[in-house]
Amino acid sequence: MSSDSKDTIRTLISRFNYKRVLNSNPQFKVISLLGTIDGKNAILTVEKTHFMFEENIQLQQQKPSIYSNRNNKSTRDSKEASHHPHSHPHPYAHASLFNQLKAESPPPLYYHCKNEYSCVQGLQDIKQITSNDVYYWGVGIIKQDLNKSPTARINLIWPANYIHIKRFDQQNLHFVIETPATYMQVVKPYINEQVNDNQSLKWIYRILYEGSDNDRVLYKEDEDRERGFLILPDTRWDGVNIETLYLVALVYRDDIRSLRDLKPVHREWLIELNKKIRSIVPACYNFMVRSDELRIFIHYQPSYYHFHLHIINTRYPAGNEGLTVGKAVLLEDAIEALTYSGPDGYMERTISYSISENHDLWKRGLESANQQQFDNMGIPRTPEIGN
């Protein structure tokens, strides 16, 4: 959809025509629907939001971002300050900027805060189902407000292509052992196709170079494109509950497409990124999350082939596919692995991960290469079971 379109998510959803359920996850209270809008495929994902409670409401009311401090006197007077509206001095040099932010930010309050939309105060009606001894079961209705306590988080993709549909469709996952040879023969040609496709990374370039989502960007450092990056909230986060904090760091350099491209020469760069992220993010949220309460990781295979880092609160709910072993590689583990790697780094390694059978890579060669790998390991093939 073009940036000058008059459509909004509200007007688009009003024209959504349901076709089928792509996926429904009762554990995470998420459902994804396939439909059409104006004759073009659309994917609508609805996720029930987390409950509000008194402490969380109070903390969010106290939350400034780094940008809310960028015009104060101490920041204006910094000789290192950039003229870019979303750039800042070196984020951890002598920790000066963040010490200033911490000193100037009001201390968070953790008690004596009531809000009419909290999970207790907001209960409007309760019906008991049954009870037994000290145990009681029931159902209820909780007061909702679109700004203070929304019922659901909504995500819409339109027009959605077949890759989007495959990604959201419920599917079986397979454990893959990807050797360097498999990467060169199967995966690398696929990555090259994705990168050369003008549409697949268009939304990334709009964020990096055209100012798209500037109002959501928490931090941007773009003077040196070799080392520059920006941080913004992931669309999976509701932007309210700090326990489910989910951010993404996008780098400006385009010579690294995935984990496979990381080499020992990149180790110092990754260490610097790690330090900056762990310094910047706590300051963005008034130190409601500490540097050691952040988990930073790399996906392989990633959903798009422009190097990026995922940043979440360590309390983020377990069970999400993106956090599973064989999908998420911790940044610290990648840095440590490069310490003992040869000059080609991850290009020399066998990498194991899970991938869905709907992924193009599975049918384009990973299935057969993986079966051959299992045969070489002496693992018997699964017999075909008749209906």
CSV table of C-alpha atoms in Angstrom, one decimal:
chain,number,residue,atom,x,y,z
A,1,MET,CA,0.0,0.0,0.0
A,2,SER,CA,1.4,3.4,-0.9
A,3,SER,CA,2.3,5.8,1.8
A,4,ASP,CA,-0.2,8.4,0.5
A,5,SER,CA,-3.1,6.0,0.6
A,6,LYS,CA,-6.2,7.3,2.4
A,7,ASP,CA,-6.9,3.8,3.8
A,8,THR,CA,-6.4,3.1,7.5
A,9,ILE,CA,-6.5,-0.2,9.3
A,10,ARG,CA,-10.1,0.5,10.3
A,11,THR,CA,-11.3,1.1,6.8
A,12,LEU,CA,-9.4,-1.8,5.4
A,13,ILE,CA,-10.8,-4.3,8.0
A,14,SER,CA,-14.3,-3.0,7.3
A,15,ARG,CA,-13.9,-4.4,3.8
A,16,PHE,CA,-12.3,-7.7,4.9
A,17,ASN,CA,-14.0,-10.8,3.5
A,18,TYR,CA,-13.2,-14.0,5.5
A,19,LYS,CA,-12.0,-17.1,3.6
A,20,ARG,CA,-10.4,-19.4,6.2
A,21,VAL,CA,-8.5,-19.7,9.5
A,22,LEU,CA,-4.7,-19.8,8.9
A,23,ASN,CA,-3.8,-20.5,12.5
A,24,SER,CA,-5.3,-20.4,15.9
A,25,ASN,CA,-3.1,-20.7,19.0
A,26,PRO,CA,-5.1,-21.1,22.3
A,27,GLN,CA,-2.0,-20.8,24.4
A,28,PHE,CA,-1.1,-17.4,23.2
A,29,LYS,CA,-4.7,-16.3,22.4
A,30,VAL,CA,-3.8,-15.5,18.8
A,31,ILE,CA,-5.8,-16.2,15.6
A,32,SER,CA,-4.8,-15.4,12.0
A,33,LEU,CA,-7.4,-15.3,9.3
A,34,LEU,CA,-7.1,-15.3,5.5
A,35,GLY,CA,-9.5,-13.2,3.6
A,36,THR,CA,-9.6,-10.6,0.8
A,37,ILE,CA,-9.9,-6.9,0.6
A,38,ASP,CA,-10.9,-5.4,-2.7
A,39,GLY,CA,-10.2,-8.8,-4.3
A,40,LYS,CA,-6.6,-9.1,-3.0
A,41,ASN,CA,-5.5,-11.5,-0.3
A,42,ALA,CA,-5.2,-10.1,3.2
A,43,ILE,CA,-4.0,-11.6,6.5
A,44,LEU,CA,-5.7,-10.4,9.7
A,45,THR,CA,-4.1,-11.4,13.0
A,46,VAL,CA,-5.8,-10.7,16.3
A,47,GLU,CA,-4.1,-11.2,19.6
A,48,LYS,CA,-5.7,-10.7,23.0
A,49,THR,CA,-3.7,-8.2,25.0
A,50,HIS,CA,-2.2,-8.9,28.5
A,51,PHE,CA,-4.1,-7.9,31.6
A,52,MET,CA,-3.4,-4.5,33.1
A,53,PHE,CA,-2.5,-4.2,36.7
A,54,GLU,CA,-1.8,-1.3,39.0
A,55,GLU,CA,2.0,-1.4,38.9
A,56,ASN,CA,2.1,-1.7,35.1
A,57,ILE,CA,-0.2,1.3,34.6
A,58,GLN,CA,1.9,3.5,36.9
A,59,LEU,CA,5.2,2.5,35.3
A,60,GLN,CA,3.9,3.2,31.8
A,61,GLN,CA,2.7,6.7,32.9
A,62,GLN,CA,6.3,7.4,34.0
A,63,LYS,CA,7.9,6.2,30.8
A,64,PRO,CA,10.0,8.7,28.7
A,65,SER,CA,11.9,7.6,25.7
A,66,ILE,CA,15.4,8.7,24.9
A,67,TYR,CA,13.8,11.1,22.3
A,68,SER,CA,11.7,12.8,25.0
A,69,ASN,CA,15.0,13.9,26.5
A,70,ARG,CA,16.8,15.0,23.3
A,71,ASN,CA,15.9,18.6,23.6
A,72,ASN,CA,16.8,19.2,27.3
A,73,LYS,CA,19.7,21.4,28.1
A,74,SER,CA,22.2,18.7,28.9
A,75,THR,CA,21.6,17.0,25.5
A,76,ARG,CA,21.6,20.3,23.6
A,77,ASP,CA,24.9,21.3,25.1
A,78,SER,CA,26.6,18.1,24.3
A,79,LYS,CA,29.3,18.8,21.7
A,80,GLU,CA,28.9,15.4,20.2
A,81,ALA,CA,25.2,15.8,19.5
A,82,SER,CA,24.2,15.1,15.9
A,83,HIS,CA,22.0,17.4,13.8
A,84,HIS,CA,19.8,14.4,12.7
A,85,PRO,CA,16.5,14.7,14.5
A,86,HIS,CA,16.7,11.1,15.7
A,87,SER,CA,20.5,10.8,16.3
A,88,HIS,CA,22.3,11.0,19.6
A,89,PRO,CA,25.8,11.2,21.0
A,90,HIS,CA,27.8,8.0,21.5
A,91,PRO,CA,25.3,6.1,23.7
A,92,TYR,CA,27.7,4.7,26.2
A,93,ALA,CA,30.9,6.8,26.1
A,94,HIS,CA,31.5,7.3,29.9
A,95,ALA,CA,27.8,6.5,30.3
A,96,SER,CA,27.3,10.2,30.5
A,97,LEU,CA,24.1,10.5,28.5
A,98,PHE,CA,22.4,7.6,30.3
A,99,ASN,CA,23.5,8.8,33.7
A,100,GLN,CA,21.9,12.2,32.8
A,101,LEU,CA,18.7,10.5,31.7
A,102,LYS,CA,18.6,8.3,34.8
A,103,ALA,CA,19.2,11.3,37.1
A,104,GLU,CA,16.6,13.5,35.4
A,105,SER,CA,13.9,10.8,35.1
A,106,PRO,CA,11.5,10.5,38.0
A,107,PRO,CA,11.8,7.3,40.0
A,108,PRO,CA,9.2,4.7,39.1
A,109,LEU,CA,6.4,3.9,41.7
A,110,TYR,CA,5.6,0.4,42.4
A,111,TYR,CA,2.6,0.6,44.7
A,112,HIS,CA,-0.3,2.7,45.9
A,113,CYS,CA,-1.5,3.1,42.3
A,114,LYS,CA,-5.1,2.2,41.3
A,115,ASN,CA,-6.5,2.4,37.9
A,116,GLU,CA,-10.1,1.8,36.8
A,117,TYR,CA,-8.9,-0.4,34.0
A,118,SER,CA,-6.7,-2.8,36.0
A,119,CYS,CA,-7.6,-6.4,36.1
A,120,VAL,CA,-9.2,-6.1,39.6
A,121,GLN,CA,-10.7,-2.6,39.5
A,122,GLY,CA,-12.0,-3.2,35.9
A,123,LEU,CA,-14.1,-6.3,36.7
A,124,GLN,CA,-17.6,-5.3,35.8
A,125,ASP,CA,-19.4,-8.5,36.2
A,126,ILE,CA,-18.6,-11.9,37.7
A,127,LYS,CA,-20.5,-15.2,37.5
A,128,GLN,CA,-19.5,-18.2,39.6
A,129,ILE,CA,-19.3,-21.5,37.8
A,130,THR,CA,-18.6,-23.7,40.9
A,131,SER,CA,-16.6,-23.9,44.1
A,132,ASN,CA,-14.9,-26.6,46.2
A,133,ASP,CA,-13.4,-26.0,49.6
A,134,VAL,CA,-11.0,-23.0,49.1
A,135,TYR,CA,-11.3,-23.1,45.3
A,136,TYR,CA,-13.6,-20.9,43.2
A,137,TRP,CA,-14.1,-20.8,39.5
A,138,GLY,CA,-16.0,-18.2,37.4
A,139,VAL,CA,-16.2,-16.0,34.4
A,140,GLY,CA,-16.3,-12.3,34.1
A,141,ILE,CA,-16.3,-9.1,32.0
A,142,ILE,CA,-13.4,-6.6,32.3
A,143,LYS,CA,-13.8,-3.0,31.5
A,144,GLN,CA,-12.0,-2.0,28.4
A,145,ASP,CA,-10.8,1.3,26.8
A,146,LEU,CA,-9.2,1.7,23.4
A,147,ASN,CA,-6.4,3.8,24.7
A,148,LYS,CA,-5.9,2.7,28.3
A,149,SER,CA,-6.9,-1.0,28.2
A,150,PRO,CA,-7.5,-2.3,24.6
A,151,THR,CA,-8.9,-5.8,24.2
A,152,ALA,CA,-6.7,-7.0,21.3
A,153,ARG,CA,-3.7,-6.1,19.2
A,154,ILE,CA,-4.4,-6.2,15.5
A,155,ASN,CA,-2.1,-6.8,12.6
A,156,LEU,CA,-3.0,-6.6,8.9
A,157,ILE,CA,-1.0,-7.5,5.8
A,158,TRP,CA,-2.5,-6.3,2.6
A,159,PRO,CA,-2.0,-7.1,-0.2
A,160,ALA,CA,-0.6,-10.4,1.1
A,161,ASN,CA,1.5,-12.6,-1.2
A,162,TYR,CA,1.9,-16.4,-1.1
A,163,ILE,CA,5.0,-16.1,1.1
A,164,HIS,CA,3.0,-14.2,3.7
A,165,ILE,CA,0.3,-16.8,3.6
A,166,LYS,CA,2.7,-19.7,4.0
A,167,ARG,CA,4.4,-18.0,7.0
A,168,PHE,CA,1.1,-17.6,8.9
A,169,ASP,CA,-0.5,-20.9,7.8
A,170,GLN,CA,-0.5,-23.7,10.4
A,171,GLN,CA,2.2,-26.1,9.4
A,172,ASN,CA,4.5,-28.9,10.5
A,173,LEU,CA,8.0,-28.1,11.5
A,174,HIS,CA,11.1,-30.1,10.6
A,175,PHE,CA,14.5,-30.3,12.2
A,176,VAL,CA,17.2,-29.4,9.7
A,177,ILE,CA,20.9,-30.1,9.7
A,178,GLU,CA,22.3,-27.5,7.3
A,179,THR,CA,25.9,-28.2,6.2
A,180,PRO,CA,28.0,-25.6,4.5
A,181,ALA,CA,27.5,-27.6,1.2
A,182,THR,CA,23.7,-27.5,1.7
A,183,TYR,CA,23.9,-23.8,2.3
A,184,MET,CA,25.8,-23.1,-0.9
A,185,GLN,CA,23.7,-25.4,-3.0
A,186,VAL,CA,20.2,-24.7,-1.7
A,187,VAL,CA,20.0,-21.8,0.7
A,188,LYS,CA,22.3,-19.2,-0.8
A,189,PRO,CA,20.6,-19.2,-4.3
A,190,TYR,CA,17.3,-18.6,-2.5
A,191,ILE,CA,18.6,-15.7,-0.4
A,192,ASN,CA,20.0,-14.1,-3.6
A,193,GLU,CA,16.6,-14.3,-5.2
A,194,GLN,CA,15.0,-12.8,-2.1
A,195,VAL,CA,17.5,-9.9,-2.0
A,196,ASN,CA,17.2,-9.2,-5.7
A,197,ASP,CA,13.4,-9.1,-5.5
A,198,ASN,CA,12.6,-5.4,-5.4
A,199,GLN,CA,9.6,-6.0,-3.1
A,200,SER,CA,10.8,-8.3,-0.4
A,201,LEU,CA,13.0,-5.7,1.4
A,202,LYS,CA,11.2,-2.6,0.3
A,203,TRP,CA,9.6,-2.0,3.7
A,204,ILE,CA,13.0,-2.3,5.4
A,205,TYR,CA,14.5,0.3,3.1
A,206,ARG,CA,11.6,2.6,3.7
A,207,ILE,CA,12.3,2.4,7.5
A,208,LEU,CA,16.1,2.9,7.0
A,209,TYR,CA,16.2,5.5,4.3
A,210,GLU,CA,12.8,7.1,3.7
A,211,GLY,CA,11.7,7.9,7.3
A,212,SER,CA,8.9,5.4,7.4
A,213,ASP,CA,7.9,4.7,11.0
A,214,ASN,CA,10.1,7.6,12.2
A,215,ASP,CA,7.5,8.3,14.9
A,216,ARG,CA,8.1,4.8,16.3
A,217,VAL,CA,11.9,4.8,16.1
A,218,LEU,CA,13.5,4.8,19.6
A,219,TYR,CA,17.0,5.4,18.5
A,220,LYS,CA,18.8,6.0,15.2
A,221,GLU,CA,22.5,6.2,14.5
A,222,ASP,CA,23.1,6.7,10.8
A,223,GLU,CA,26.2,8.9,10.3
A,224,ASP,CA,28.4,5.9,9.7
A,225,ARG,CA,26.5,3.4,7.6
A,226,GLU,CA,29.1,0.7,8.3
A,227,ARG,CA,28.2,0.8,12.0
A,228,GLY,CA,24.9,2.5,12.0
A,229,PHE,CA,21.6,1.0,13.2
A,230,LEU,CA,18.2,1.9,14.6
A,231,ILE,CA,15.9,0.4,17.2
A,232,LEU,CA,12.1,0.3,17.0
A,233,PRO,CA,9.3,-1.7,18.6
A,234,ASP,CA,8.4,-5.0,16.9
A,235,THR,CA,4.8,-5.2,15.7
A,236,ARG,CA,4.3,-8.2,18.1
A,237,TRP,CA,4.6,-5.9,21.1
A,238,ASP,CA,1.6,-3.9,22.4
A,239,GLY,CA,3.9,-1.1,23.4
A,240,VAL,CA,2.4,-1.1,27.0
A,241,ASN,CA,3.3,-4.2,29.0
A,242,ILE,CA,7.1,-4.0,29.7
A,243,GLU,CA,7.2,-7.7,30.5
A,244,THR,CA,6.5,-8.5,26.9
A,245,LEU,CA,8.9,-5.9,25.5
A,246,TYR,CA,9.9,-6.8,22.0
A,247,LEU,CA,12.1,-4.6,19.9
A,248,VAL,CA,14.1,-4.9,16.7
A,249,ALA,CA,17.5,-3.4,15.8
A,250,LEU,CA,18.0,-2.9,12.0
A,251,VAL,CA,21.5,-2.3,10.8
A,252,TYR,CA,22.3,-0.1,7.8
A,253,ARG,CA,25.1,-2.2,6.3
A,254,ASP,CA,23.8,-4.6,3.6
A,255,ASP,CA,26.7,-7.0,3.3
A,256,ILE,CA,25.3,-9.2,6.0
A,257,ARG,CA,22.1,-11.1,5.1
A,258,SER,CA,22.0,-13.7,7.8
A,259,LEU,CA,23.9,-15.5,10.5
A,260,ARG,CA,25.8,-17.3,7.8
A,261,ASP,CA,27.6,-14.1,6.7
A,262,LEU,CA,29.1,-13.4,10.2
A,263,LYS,CA,32.8,-13.8,10.3
A,264,PRO,CA,35.5,-13.2,13.0
A,265,VAL,CA,36.1,-9.8,11.4
A,266,HIS,CA,32.6,-8.8,12.5
A,267,ARG,CA,33.1,-9.8,16.2
A,268,GLU,CA,34.1,-6.3,17.5
A,269,TRP,CA,31.2,-4.8,15.6
A,270,LEU,CA,28.8,-7.2,17.3
A,271,ILE,CA,30.3,-6.5,20.7
A,272,GLU,CA,29.8,-2.8,20.1
A,273,LEU,CA,26.2,-3.4,19.0
A,274,ASN,CA,25.5,-5.4,22.1
A,275,LYS,CA,26.9,-2.7,24.4
A,276,LYS,CA,24.9,0.0,22.7
A,277,ILE,CA,21.6,-1.9,22.8
A,278,ARG,CA,22.0,-2.8,26.4
A,279,SER,CA,22.7,0.8,27.3
A,280,ILE,CA,20.1,2.4,25.0
A,281,VAL,CA,17.0,0.3,25.7
A,282,PRO,CA,16.9,0.6,29.5
A,283,ALA,CA,17.2,4.4,29.1
A,284,CYS,CA,14.4,4.5,26.5
A,285,TYR,CA,12.0,3.0,29.1
A,286,ASN,CA,13.1,4.9,32.2
A,287,PHE,CA,15.2,2.0,33.4
A,288,MET,CA,12.0,-0.1,34.0
A,289,VAL,CA,14.0,-2.9,32.3
A,290,ARG,CA,17.6,-3.5,33.2
A,291,SER,CA,20.5,-4.3,30.8
A,292,ASP,CA,20.7,-7.8,32.2
A,293,GLU,CA,16.9,-8.3,31.7
A,294,LEU,CA,17.3,-8.2,27.9
A,295,ARG,CA,17.7,-11.1,25.6
A,296,ILE,CA,19.2,-10.3,22.2
A,297,PHE,CA,19.2,-12.9,19.5
A,298,ILE,CA,19.4,-13.6,15.8
A,299,HIS,CA,16.9,-15.8,13.8
A,300,TYR,CA,18.0,-18.4,11.4
A,301,GLN,CA,16.4,-18.8,9.0
A,302,PRO,CA,15.2,-15.2,9.3
A,303,SER,CA,11.9,-14.0,8.0
A,304,TYR,CA,13.8,-11.4,5.8
A,305,TYR,CA,17.4,-11.3,4.7
A,306,HIS,CA,18.6,-8.0,6.0
A,307,PHE,CA,20.6,-8.4,9.2
A,308,HIS,CA,18.7,-7.5,12.3
A,309,LEU,CA,18.6,-8.3,16.0
A,310,HIS,CA,15.6,-9.2,18.2
A,311,ILE,CA,15.5,-7.7,21.6
A,312,ILE,CA,13.0,-9.0,24.3
A,313,ASN,CA,12.5,-8.9,28.0
A,314,THR,CA,13.8,-12.0,29.6
A,315,ARG,CA,10.3,-12.4,31.1
A,316,TYR,CA,8.8,-12.7,27.6
A,317,PRO,CA,6.5,-15.7,27.6
A,318,ALA,CA,8.3,-19.0,26.6
A,319,GLY,CA,6.8,-21.2,23.9
A,320,ASN,CA,6.8,-18.6,21.1
A,321,GLU,CA,8.3,-20.3,18.0
A,322,GLY,CA,10.7,-17.5,17.5
A,323,LEU,CA,12.4,-18.2,20.8
A,324,THR,CA,12.9,-21.9,20.5
A,325,VAL,CA,16.2,-23.7,20.4
A,326,GLY,CA,17.2,-24.1,16.7
A,327,LYS,CA,15.6,-20.8,15.7
A,328,ALA,CA,17.0,-18.1,18.0
A,329,VAL,CA,20.8,-17.7,18.4
A,330,LEU,CA,21.8,-15.5,21.3
A,331,LEU,CA,24.0,-12.6,20.3
A,332,GLU,CA,26.6,-13.5,23.0
A,333,ASP,CA,26.7,-17.1,21.8
A,334,ALA,CA,27.3,-15.9,18.2
A,335,ILE,CA,30.1,-13.6,19.4
A,336,GLU,CA,31.7,-16.4,21.4
A,337,ALA,CA,31.4,-18.8,18.4
A,338,LEU,CA,33.3,-16.3,16.2
A,339,THR,CA,36.1,-16.3,18.7
A,340,TYR,CA,36.9,-19.9,17.8
A,341,SER,CA,35.9,-19.9,14.1
A,342,GLY,CA,38.1,-19.9,11.1
A,343,PRO,CA,38.2,-16.8,8.8
A,344,ASP,CA,34.9,-17.7,7.1
A,345,GLY,CA,33.0,-17.9,10.4
A,346,TYR,CA,29.6,-19.3,10.2
A,347,MET,CA,30.1,-20.2,6.5
A,348,GLU,CA,32.2,-23.1,7.8
A,349,ARG,CA,29.7,-24.4,10.4
A,350,THR,CA,26.9,-26.9,10.2
A,351,ILE,CA,23.8,-25.1,11.6
A,352,SER,CA,20.8,-27.0,13.0
A,353,TYR,CA,17.4,-25.3,13.2
A,354,SER,CA,13.7,-25.9,12.6
A,355,ILE,CA,11.8,-24.9,9.5
A,356,SER,CA,8.2,-25.3,8.3
A,357,GLU,CA,7.4,-27.6,5.5
A,358,ASN,CA,5.6,-24.6,3.8
A,359,HIS,CA,8.8,-22.7,3.6
A,360,ASP,CA,10.1,-22.5,0.0
A,361,LEU,CA,13.5,-23.8,1.1
A,362,TRP,CA,12.0,-27.1,2.2
A,363,LYS,CA,10.7,-28.1,-1.2
A,364,ARG,CA,13.6,-26.4,-3.1
A,365,GLY,CA,16.1,-28.8,-1.7
A,366,LEU,CA,16.3,-28.8,2.1
A,367,GLU,CA,14.0,-31.8,2.4
A,368,SER,CA,16.1,-34.1,0.2
A,369,ALA,CA,19.4,-32.7,1.6
A,370,ASN,CA,18.2,-33.2,5.1
A,371,GLN,CA,17.0,-36.8,4.4
A,372,GLN,CA,20.4,-37.5,3.0
A,373,GLN,CA,22.1,-36.1,6.1
A,374,PHE,CA,19.9,-38.3,8.3
A,375,ASP,CA,20.7,-41.3,6.1
A,376,ASN,CA,24.4,-40.6,6.6
A,377,MET,CA,23.9,-40.5,10.3
A,378,GLY,CA,22.3,-44.0,10.2
A,379,ILE,CA,18.9,-42.9,11.3
A,380,PRO,CA,16.2,-45.1,9.8
A,381,ARG,CA,13.6,-43.5,7.6
A,382,THR,CA,10.1,-43.1,9.0
A,383,PRO,CA,7.8,-45.7,7.4
A,384,GLU,CA,4.8,-44.6,5.4
A,385,ILE,CA,1.7,-45.2,7.4
A,386,GLY,CA,-1.5,-46.0,5.5
A,387,ASN,CA,-4.8,-44.4,6.3
